[in-house]
Short mmCIF file of C-alpha atoms and ligand atoms in Angstrom, two decimals:
data_model
loop_
_atom_site.label_atom_id
_atom_site.label_comp_id
_atom_site.label_asym_id
_atom_site.label_seq_id
_atom_site.Cartn_x
_atom_site.Cartn_y
_atom_site.Cartn_z
CA MET A 1 17.91 7.38 28.67
CA ILE A 2 17.75 8.72 25.11
CA ASN A 3 14.21 9.58 24.05
CA ILE A 4 13.15 9.59 20.45
CA ALA A 5 9.94 10.56 18.66
CA VAL A 6 8.89 8.96 15.39
CA LEU A 7 6.99 11.24 12.98
CA GLY A 8 4.76 8.99 10.86
CA TYR A 9 3.56 5.49 11.78
CA GLY A 10 3.35 4.17 8.23
CA THR A 11 5.54 1.54 6.58
CA VAL A 12 8.94 2.98 7.53
CA GLY A 13 7.77 4.36 10.91
CA SER A 14 6.43 0.97 12.02
CA GLY A 15 9.66 -0.56 10.67
CA VAL A 16 11.68 1.77 12.91
CA VAL A 17 9.65 0.58 15.92
CA GLU A 18 10.23 -3.06 14.86
CA VAL A 19 13.99 -2.63 14.34
CA ILE A 20 14.39 -0.97 17.74
CA GLY A 21 12.15 -3.60 19.41
CA THR A 22 13.99 -6.53 17.80
CA ASN A 23 17.55 -5.29 18.37
CA GLN A 24 16.99 -3.26 21.55
CA ASP A 25 19.77 -4.94 23.60
CA SER A 26 22.53 -4.58 21.04
CA ILE A 27 21.42 -1.03 20.17
CA ASN A 28 21.56 -0.05 23.84
CA LYS A 29 25.05 -1.54 24.13
CA LYS A 30 26.19 0.37 21.05
CA ILE A 31 24.98 3.71 22.42
CA GLU A 32 25.93 2.83 26.02
CA ASP A 33 22.53 4.12 27.09
CA GLU A 34 18.88 3.15 26.82
CA LEU A 35 16.93 4.10 23.69
CA ASN A 36 13.26 4.83 24.34
CA ILE A 37 10.48 5.63 21.87
CA LYS A 38 8.62 8.33 23.78
CA TYR A 39 6.19 9.48 21.08
CA ILE A 40 4.84 8.50 17.71
CA LEU A 41 3.16 11.27 15.71
CA ASP A 42 0.36 10.26 13.38
CA LEU A 43 -3.03 11.68 12.46
CA ARG A 44 -4.58 8.23 12.89
CA ASP A 45 -5.39 6.28 16.05
CA PHE A 46 -4.04 2.75 16.43
CA PRO A 47 -6.39 0.98 18.88
CA GLY A 48 -4.84 -2.21 20.27
CA ASP A 49 -1.38 -1.43 18.89
CA PRO A 50 1.42 -2.08 21.44
CA MET A 51 2.55 1.53 20.87
CA GLU A 52 -0.98 2.97 21.25
CA SER A 53 -0.16 4.91 24.42
CA ARG A 54 2.69 6.75 22.69
CA ILE A 55 0.64 8.02 19.74
CA VAL A 56 0.16 11.79 19.66
CA HIS A 57 -1.59 13.90 17.02
CA ASP A 58 -0.04 17.27 17.80
CA TYR A 59 3.61 17.93 16.90
CA SER A 60 3.94 20.68 19.53
CA VAL A 61 3.73 17.98 22.24
CA ILE A 62 6.97 16.56 20.85
CA SER A 63 8.80 19.75 19.90
CA SER A 64 8.15 21.36 23.28
CA ASP A 65 9.30 18.31 25.27
CA ASP A 66 12.94 18.92 26.27
CA GLU A 67 13.34 15.22 27.09
CA VAL A 68 13.08 14.31 23.37
CA ASP A 69 16.64 14.10 22.03
CA ILE A 70 16.18 12.70 18.53
CA ILE A 71 13.39 13.01 15.96
CA VAL A 72 12.82 10.32 13.34
CA GLU A 73 11.12 11.94 10.34
CA VAL A 74 9.53 9.36 8.05
CA LEU A 75 6.49 11.32 6.86
CA GLY A 76 7.76 11.77 3.28
CA GLY A 77 7.16 14.88 1.16
CA VAL A 78 8.49 18.36 1.79
CA GLU A 79 5.74 19.70 4.04
CA PRO A 80 5.03 19.45 6.93
CA ALA A 81 8.33 17.55 7.28
CA TYR A 82 10.44 20.65 6.52
CA THR A 83 8.68 22.80 9.15
CA PHE A 84 8.86 20.03 11.77
CA VAL A 85 12.54 19.28 11.11
CA LYS A 86 13.57 22.96 11.22
CA GLU A 87 11.77 23.38 14.55
CA ALA A 88 13.39 20.24 15.96
CA LEU A 89 16.92 21.25 14.94
CA SER A 90 16.40 24.81 16.24
CA LYS A 91 15.41 23.33 19.59
CA GLY A 92 18.58 21.22 19.79
CA LYS A 93 17.11 17.88 18.71
CA SER A 94 18.94 15.75 16.14
CA VAL A 95 16.95 14.41 13.19
CA ALA A 96 17.18 11.12 11.27
CA THR A 97 15.14 11.00 8.08
CA SER A 98 14.42 8.74 5.10
CA ASN A 99 12.79 11.61 3.20
CA LYS A 100 14.58 12.15 -0.15
CA GLU A 101 12.22 14.96 -1.23
CA LEU A 102 13.12 16.90 1.94
CA VAL A 103 16.86 16.16 1.72
CA ALA A 104 17.14 17.00 -2.00
CA ALA A 105 15.24 20.29 -1.54
CA HIS A 106 16.66 21.48 1.80
CA GLY A 107 19.56 19.19 2.78
CA ALA A 108 22.32 21.82 2.79
CA GLU A 109 20.24 24.30 4.76
CA LEU A 110 19.22 21.70 7.36
CA ILE A 111 22.82 20.50 7.76
CA ALA A 112 23.84 24.13 8.43
CA LEU A 113 21.00 24.56 10.93
CA ALA A 114 22.00 21.35 12.72
CA LYS A 115 25.60 22.61 12.92
CA GLN A 116 24.49 25.94 14.42
CA ASN A 117 22.63 24.04 17.13
CA LYS A 118 25.38 21.43 17.74
CA VAL A 119 23.13 18.56 16.69
CA ASN A 120 22.88 16.31 13.63
CA PHE A 121 20.73 16.03 10.53
CA LEU A 122 21.25 12.49 9.18
CA PHE A 123 19.71 10.95 6.08
CA GLU A 124 21.30 7.58 5.27
CA ALA A 125 17.93 6.04 4.31
CA SER A 126 17.09 8.77 1.80
CA VAL A 127 19.17 7.11 -0.96
CA GLY A 128 19.47 3.38 -1.56
CA GLY A 129 17.17 2.40 1.38
CA GLY A 130 19.17 -0.07 3.45
CA ILE A 131 22.37 0.27 1.39
CA PRO A 132 25.07 2.31 3.14
CA ILE A 133 26.02 5.10 0.72
CA ILE A 134 25.58 8.47 2.47
CA ARG A 135 27.95 7.65 5.34
CA PRO A 136 30.54 6.08 3.02
CA LEU A 137 30.54 9.26 0.89
CA ASN A 138 30.77 11.48 3.98
CA SER A 139 33.26 9.35 5.88
CA SER A 140 35.02 6.31 4.37
CA LEU A 141 35.54 7.92 0.94
CA THR A 142 36.50 11.44 2.03
CA ALA A 143 40.11 11.00 0.86
CA GLU A 144 38.80 10.60 -2.68
CA ASN A 145 38.05 12.96 -5.47
CA ILE A 146 34.87 11.20 -6.65
CA THR A 147 34.68 11.41 -10.43
CA GLU A 148 31.66 9.21 -11.09
CA ILE A 149 28.58 7.93 -9.31
CA THR A 150 26.22 5.83 -11.40
CA GLY A 151 23.31 4.14 -9.73
CA ILE A 152 20.21 2.10 -10.19
CA LEU A 153 18.46 4.08 -7.48
CA ASN A 154 14.82 3.18 -8.01
CA GLY A 155 13.56 -0.30 -7.19
CA THR A 156 10.15 0.04 -8.86
CA THR A 157 11.55 0.86 -12.31
CA ASN A 158 14.28 -1.74 -11.99
CA TYR A 159 11.60 -4.35 -11.21
CA ILE A 160 9.54 -3.23 -14.23
CA LEU A 161 12.52 -3.33 -16.62
CA THR A 162 13.63 -6.72 -15.26
CA LYS A 163 10.11 -8.13 -15.75
CA MET A 164 9.88 -6.66 -19.27
CA THR A 165 13.18 -8.37 -20.08
CA GLU A 166 12.17 -11.72 -18.58
CA ASP A 167 8.62 -11.86 -19.98
CA GLY A 168 8.97 -9.82 -23.18
CA SER A 169 5.95 -7.77 -22.06
CA ASP A 170 5.22 -4.11 -22.66
CA PHE A 171 5.69 -1.38 -20.06
CA GLU A 172 1.99 -0.76 -19.40
CA ASP A 173 1.25 -4.46 -18.79
CA VAL A 174 4.13 -4.92 -16.36
CA LEU A 175 3.26 -1.70 -14.53
CA ARG A 176 -0.35 -2.84 -14.11
CA GLU A 177 0.79 -6.21 -12.76
CA ALA A 178 3.30 -4.54 -10.41
CA GLN A 179 0.52 -2.27 -9.10
CA GLU A 180 -1.80 -5.26 -8.57
CA LYS A 181 0.92 -7.00 -6.54
CA GLY A 182 1.59 -3.83 -4.54
CA TYR A 183 5.17 -3.43 -5.84
CA ALA A 184 4.37 -0.17 -7.64
CA GLU A 185 2.43 2.77 -6.23
CA ARG A 186 -1.13 3.50 -7.43
CA ASN A 187 0.34 6.80 -8.65
CA PRO A 188 3.65 5.61 -10.10
CA GLU A 189 4.68 8.94 -11.68
CA ALA A 190 7.60 9.75 -9.33
CA ASP A 191 9.14 6.34 -10.02
CA VAL A 192 8.44 5.77 -13.72
CA GLU A 193 9.20 9.35 -14.80
CA GLY A 194 12.57 9.21 -12.99
CA TYR A 195 11.76 11.97 -10.44
CA ASP A 196 12.63 9.73 -7.47
CA ALA A 197 16.01 8.73 -8.95
CA CYS A 198 16.62 12.39 -9.82
CA ARG A 199 16.30 13.51 -6.19
CA LYS A 200 18.56 10.66 -5.08
CA ILE A 201 21.36 11.46 -7.56
CA ALA A 202 21.03 15.17 -6.60
CA ILE A 203 21.75 14.18 -2.97
CA LEU A 204 24.72 11.96 -3.89
CA THR A 205 26.18 14.55 -6.27
CA SER A 206 25.85 17.30 -3.65
CA LEU A 207 27.77 15.13 -1.17
CA ALA A 208 30.41 14.26 -3.77
CA CYS A 209 31.09 17.88 -4.71
CA GLY A 210 30.30 19.58 -1.38
CA LYS A 211 27.84 22.06 -2.89
CA GLN A 212 24.12 22.28 -3.54
CA VAL A 213 23.08 20.48 -6.73
CA ASP A 214 19.47 21.43 -7.47
CA TYR A 215 17.45 18.46 -8.62
CA GLN A 216 15.50 20.79 -10.93
CA ASP A 217 18.73 21.27 -12.96
CA ILE A 218 19.15 17.53 -13.65
CA TYR A 219 18.06 16.22 -17.06
CA THR A 220 15.52 13.51 -16.22
CA GLU A 221 13.84 10.97 -18.48
CA GLY A 222 11.81 8.02 -17.21
CA ILE A 223 11.07 4.57 -18.62
CA THR A 224 7.56 5.09 -20.01
CA LYS A 225 8.74 5.08 -23.65
CA ILE A 226 10.62 1.78 -23.34
CA SER A 227 8.78 -0.90 -25.32
CA ALA A 228 8.95 -4.67 -25.72
CA ALA A 229 10.66 -4.03 -29.10
CA ASP A 230 13.45 -2.01 -27.42
CA ILE A 231 14.00 -4.89 -25.01
CA ARG A 232 14.16 -7.35 -27.92
CA TYR A 233 16.89 -5.30 -29.57
CA ALA A 234 18.75 -5.01 -26.25
CA LYS A 235 18.72 -8.82 -25.98
CA ALA A 236 19.95 -9.15 -29.58
CA MET A 237 22.90 -6.90 -28.62
CA LYS A 238 23.44 -8.87 -25.35
CA GLN A 239 22.77 -5.69 -23.42
CA SER A 240 20.21 -4.60 -20.82
CA ILE A 241 18.16 -1.44 -20.47
CA LYS A 242 18.44 0.09 -16.99
CA LEU A 243 17.27 3.40 -15.55
CA LEU A 244 20.60 4.97 -14.60
CA ALA A 245 21.12 8.04 -12.45
CA THR A 246 24.58 9.30 -13.08
CA MET A 247 27.01 12.06 -12.21
CA LYS A 248 30.35 12.39 -13.98
CA LYS A 249 33.15 14.89 -13.61
CA VAL A 250 34.95 15.41 -16.90
CA GLY A 251 37.67 18.06 -16.51
CA GLN A 252 35.88 21.15 -15.17
CA ASN A 253 32.48 19.83 -16.28
CA LEU A 254 30.00 18.18 -13.96
CA PHE A 255 27.32 16.17 -15.76
CA CYS A 256 24.29 14.77 -14.02
CA MET A 257 21.40 12.96 -15.64
CA VAL A 258 18.71 10.31 -15.18
CA CYS A 259 17.65 8.27 -18.22
CA PRO A 260 17.23 4.70 -19.47
CA MET A 261 20.51 3.40 -20.85
CA LEU A 262 21.76 0.31 -22.62
CA ILE A 263 24.54 -1.36 -20.67
CA GLY A 264 26.71 -4.30 -21.71
CA GLN A 265 27.76 -7.47 -19.91
CA ASN A 266 30.91 -5.80 -18.53
CA HIS A 267 29.07 -2.94 -16.88
CA PRO A 268 29.22 -3.16 -13.05
CA LEU A 269 25.43 -2.66 -12.75
CA ILE A 270 24.42 -5.35 -15.28
CA ASN A 271 23.46 -7.88 -12.58
CA VAL A 272 21.41 -5.48 -10.46
CA ASN A 273 17.91 -6.83 -11.10
CA ASP A 274 14.38 -6.85 -9.67
CA VAL A 275 13.79 -4.39 -6.84
CA PHE A 276 17.47 -4.23 -5.93
CA ASN A 277 19.53 -1.04 -6.14
CA GLY A 278 23.20 -0.77 -7.02
CA ILE A 279 25.54 2.19 -6.86
CA PHE A 280 28.88 2.35 -8.65
CA VAL A 281 31.39 4.90 -7.36
CA HIS A 282 34.69 5.82 -9.01
CA GLY A 283 37.30 7.76 -7.06
CA ASN A 284 40.61 9.09 -8.37
CA MET A 285 42.63 7.05 -5.84
CA LEU A 286 40.28 4.22 -4.94
CA ASP A 287 39.32 3.35 -8.51
CA ASP A 288 35.99 1.46 -8.46
CA ALA A 289 33.64 0.57 -5.59
CA MET A 290 30.18 -0.96 -5.66
CA PHE A 291 27.29 -0.80 -3.21
CA TYR A 292 24.40 -3.23 -3.64
CA GLY A 293 21.28 -4.23 -1.76
CA ARG A 294 17.67 -3.47 -0.96
CA GLY A 295 16.93 0.11 -1.93
CA ALA A 296 13.44 0.16 -0.47
CA GLY A 297 11.14 -1.76 1.87
CA LYS A 298 10.08 -1.45 5.47
CA LEU A 299 12.91 -3.10 7.40
CA PRO A 300 15.92 -2.27 5.18
CA THR A 301 14.93 1.41 5.13
CA ALA A 302 14.11 1.42 8.85
CA SER A 303 17.46 -0.22 9.62
CA ALA A 304 19.28 2.69 7.95
CA VAL A 305 17.12 5.20 9.85
CA VAL A 306 17.85 3.50 13.18
CA ALA A 307 21.58 3.44 12.36
CA ASP A 308 21.32 7.24 12.05
CA VAL A 309 19.52 7.37 15.41
CA ILE A 310 22.44 5.42 16.90
CA GLU A 311 24.92 7.79 15.21
CA ALA A 312 23.06 10.79 16.64
CA ALA A 313 22.97 9.18 20.09
CA ARG A 314 26.72 8.60 19.92
CA HIS A 315 27.31 12.25 18.94
CA ARG A 316 25.17 14.19 21.37
CA HIS A 317 26.08 17.91 21.39
CA VAL A 318 28.64 17.24 18.63
CA SER A 319 27.80 18.09 15.05
CA ILE A 320 29.30 15.57 12.61
CA LYS A 321 30.86 17.50 9.72
CA THR A 322 29.02 17.00 6.46
CA TYR A 323 30.59 18.24 3.21
CA TRP A 324 27.54 19.90 1.62
CA SER A 325 27.29 23.69 1.63
CA THR A 326 24.37 25.83 0.45
CA GLU A 327 26.53 27.28 -2.38
CA LYS A 328 24.94 26.28 -5.68
CA LYS A 329 26.86 24.01 -8.03
CA GLU A 330 26.16 24.63 -11.69
CA LEU A 331 25.85 21.54 -13.87
CA THR A 332 27.18 21.38 -17.42
CA ASN A 333 24.43 21.13 -20.04
CA ILE A 334 24.14 17.50 -21.17
CA ASP A 335 24.37 18.74 -24.77
CA GLU A 336 28.14 18.61 -24.10
CA SER A 337 28.06 14.98 -22.91
CA ILE A 338 29.04 12.08 -25.14
CA HIS A 339 27.34 8.74 -25.72
CA LYS A 340 26.58 6.22 -28.39
CA TYR A 341 22.89 6.11 -29.28
CA PHE A 342 20.68 3.17 -30.21
CA VAL A 343 18.12 4.42 -32.74
CA ARG A 344 15.00 2.85 -34.29
CA LEU A 345 13.53 4.34 -37.47
CA LYS A 346 10.60 3.32 -39.67
CA LYS A 347 11.92 1.31 -42.59
CA ASN A 348 11.49 3.92 -45.34
CA ILE A 349 15.07 5.10 -44.61
CA ASP A 350 18.04 3.32 -46.19
CA GLU A 351 21.36 2.65 -44.50
CA THR A 352 23.32 5.00 -46.80
CA THR A 353 21.13 7.96 -45.84
CA VAL A 354 21.56 7.07 -42.16
CA GLU A 355 25.36 6.93 -42.51
CA THR A 356 25.43 10.25 -44.37
CA VAL A 357 23.90 11.85 -41.27
CA PHE A 358 25.38 9.85 -38.36
CA GLY A 359 28.66 8.55 -39.78
CA ARG A 360 29.48 4.85 -39.60
CA VAL A 361 26.71 3.01 -37.70
CA GLU A 362 26.33 -0.58 -36.50
CA MET A 363 23.07 -2.04 -37.82
CA VAL A 364 21.06 -4.16 -35.34
CA LYS A 365 18.49 -6.84 -36.10
CA ALA A 366 16.03 -8.36 -33.66
CA GLN A 367 14.06 -11.54 -34.22
CA GLY A 368 10.51 -10.95 -35.38
CA ILE A 369 10.95 -7.23 -36.13
CA SER A 370 11.12 -6.49 -39.87
CA ASP A 371 9.24 -3.23 -40.48
CA GLU A 372 11.92 -0.87 -39.20
CA ILE A 373 15.67 -0.28 -39.12
CA ALA A 374 17.77 -0.03 -35.98
CA PHE A 375 21.39 0.95 -35.44
CA VAL A 376 23.94 2.17 -32.92
CA THR A 377 25.70 5.44 -33.71
CA PRO A 378 29.38 6.15 -33.18
CA ILE A 379 30.28 8.13 -30.01
CA MET A 380 28.79 11.59 -30.45
CA GLU A 381 28.12 14.74 -28.47
CA GLU A 382 24.49 14.97 -27.41
CA LYS A 383 24.02 18.25 -29.30
CA ASP A 384 25.31 16.68 -32.55
CA PHE A 385 23.05 13.68 -32.03
CA LYS A 386 20.03 15.98 -31.52
CA LYS A 387 20.82 17.81 -34.77
CA ALA A 388 21.21 14.51 -36.61
CA ILE A 389 18.07 12.85 -35.27
CA ALA A 390 16.02 15.98 -36.01
CA GLN A 391 16.57 15.26 -39.74
CA PHE A 392 14.32 12.18 -39.51
CA ASP A 393 10.58 12.34 -38.98
CA SER A 394 10.24 8.59 -38.59
CA VAL A 395 11.96 8.06 -35.23
CA LEU A 396 10.39 5.23 -33.23
CA ASN A 397 12.69 5.58 -30.22
CA TYR A 398 16.28 6.16 -29.21
CA ILE A 399 18.19 5.11 -26.09
CA ARG A 400 21.63 6.24 -24.93
CA VAL A 401 24.29 3.52 -24.77
CA ALA A 402 26.75 3.60 -21.87
CA ILE A 403 30.37 3.92 -23.03
N1 HSE B 501 9.75 4.30 -4.76
C1 HSE B 501 11.10 4.06 -4.36
C2 HSE B 501 11.68 2.91 -5.20
C3 HSE B 501 11.14 3.74 -2.88
O1 HSE B 501 10.93 2.26 -5.92
O2 HSE B 501 12.89 2.69 -5.16
C4 HSE B 501 12.47 3.95 -2.23
O3 HSE B 501 12.89 5.28 -2.25
#
């Protein structure tokens, strides 16, 4: 028998119980053993719940029980998850987690600790929910030199931008509606400011380059400044605005950033809409690959967590090699990156003045908007764009255009 303990009986924790309950027979066949949920840690009581007898409130009951082989950590947040996971790994228990805050902040260190103790620290569900992306990067794609990962990694913001595009509504109105329907959190900051996508691209970039990429080093911009007018212009250009999290290797430079971007009809992520996530990967031998699916939600996320439990059960006392060391990887300042830029200015500026500063631009018109001018710049370095845009005090907004 393989005993597991689930830390946190919230949405994902109860999903883990449901996935194991529903697919118990096939899971047992796959691990050639019997998987048993011995404990569930939660501060709350769950009277009448089928798992009621397994609820404990004190983590030491779990960590001191030598019969517990695998810990499922689905508490979210860095503490107390970090303390619990370190203790579990030190005591020879493998850990499966969906916690992107924990993995982004301490992934490399926890992988090293797992290795020391001949167990595993697995985190498939931390990026892209139910979409397989961590194991592909650490297994199927290991022959590649990965030169680009660009993802729509946050379902909430993708839903908001999709709704704004479909309904022509403003950000605040769609956010309010999404909160009323329970699609967006009451405190949506981590999603709408891009912090969630930032942690996820930090994890993917660390795995792609084998070193620690600190999420604090990643330039991050959310979607709060995107307006109905921006969406109207995007439609006029037959493009879409998406919150992209991207890492690109260009020569010796490694760029990593999270920001809203305009993408055209040929972009591989153009049809990733609503709450779905999509991840585009480019390798030097493979060329392009795409991963698509449900990036959040109870059962998709729980399915990825349980797959890690199965992986851990299949590798007892064997640490699976993970290419992610604690050595810090420096990112290149995005001032050196190149894009086109879509710019909106108040109308007191004429086209000739604009072209004197930016070079040849493409003017853009959108139906029903007449009191401003909008254009797309030529390809420029970010630092040159910043210098150019600083010469205008009438900037309404600007958005990078994927090239
Ligand atoms: N808040 C996240 C999202 C949940 O909207 O994608 C999954 O990490």
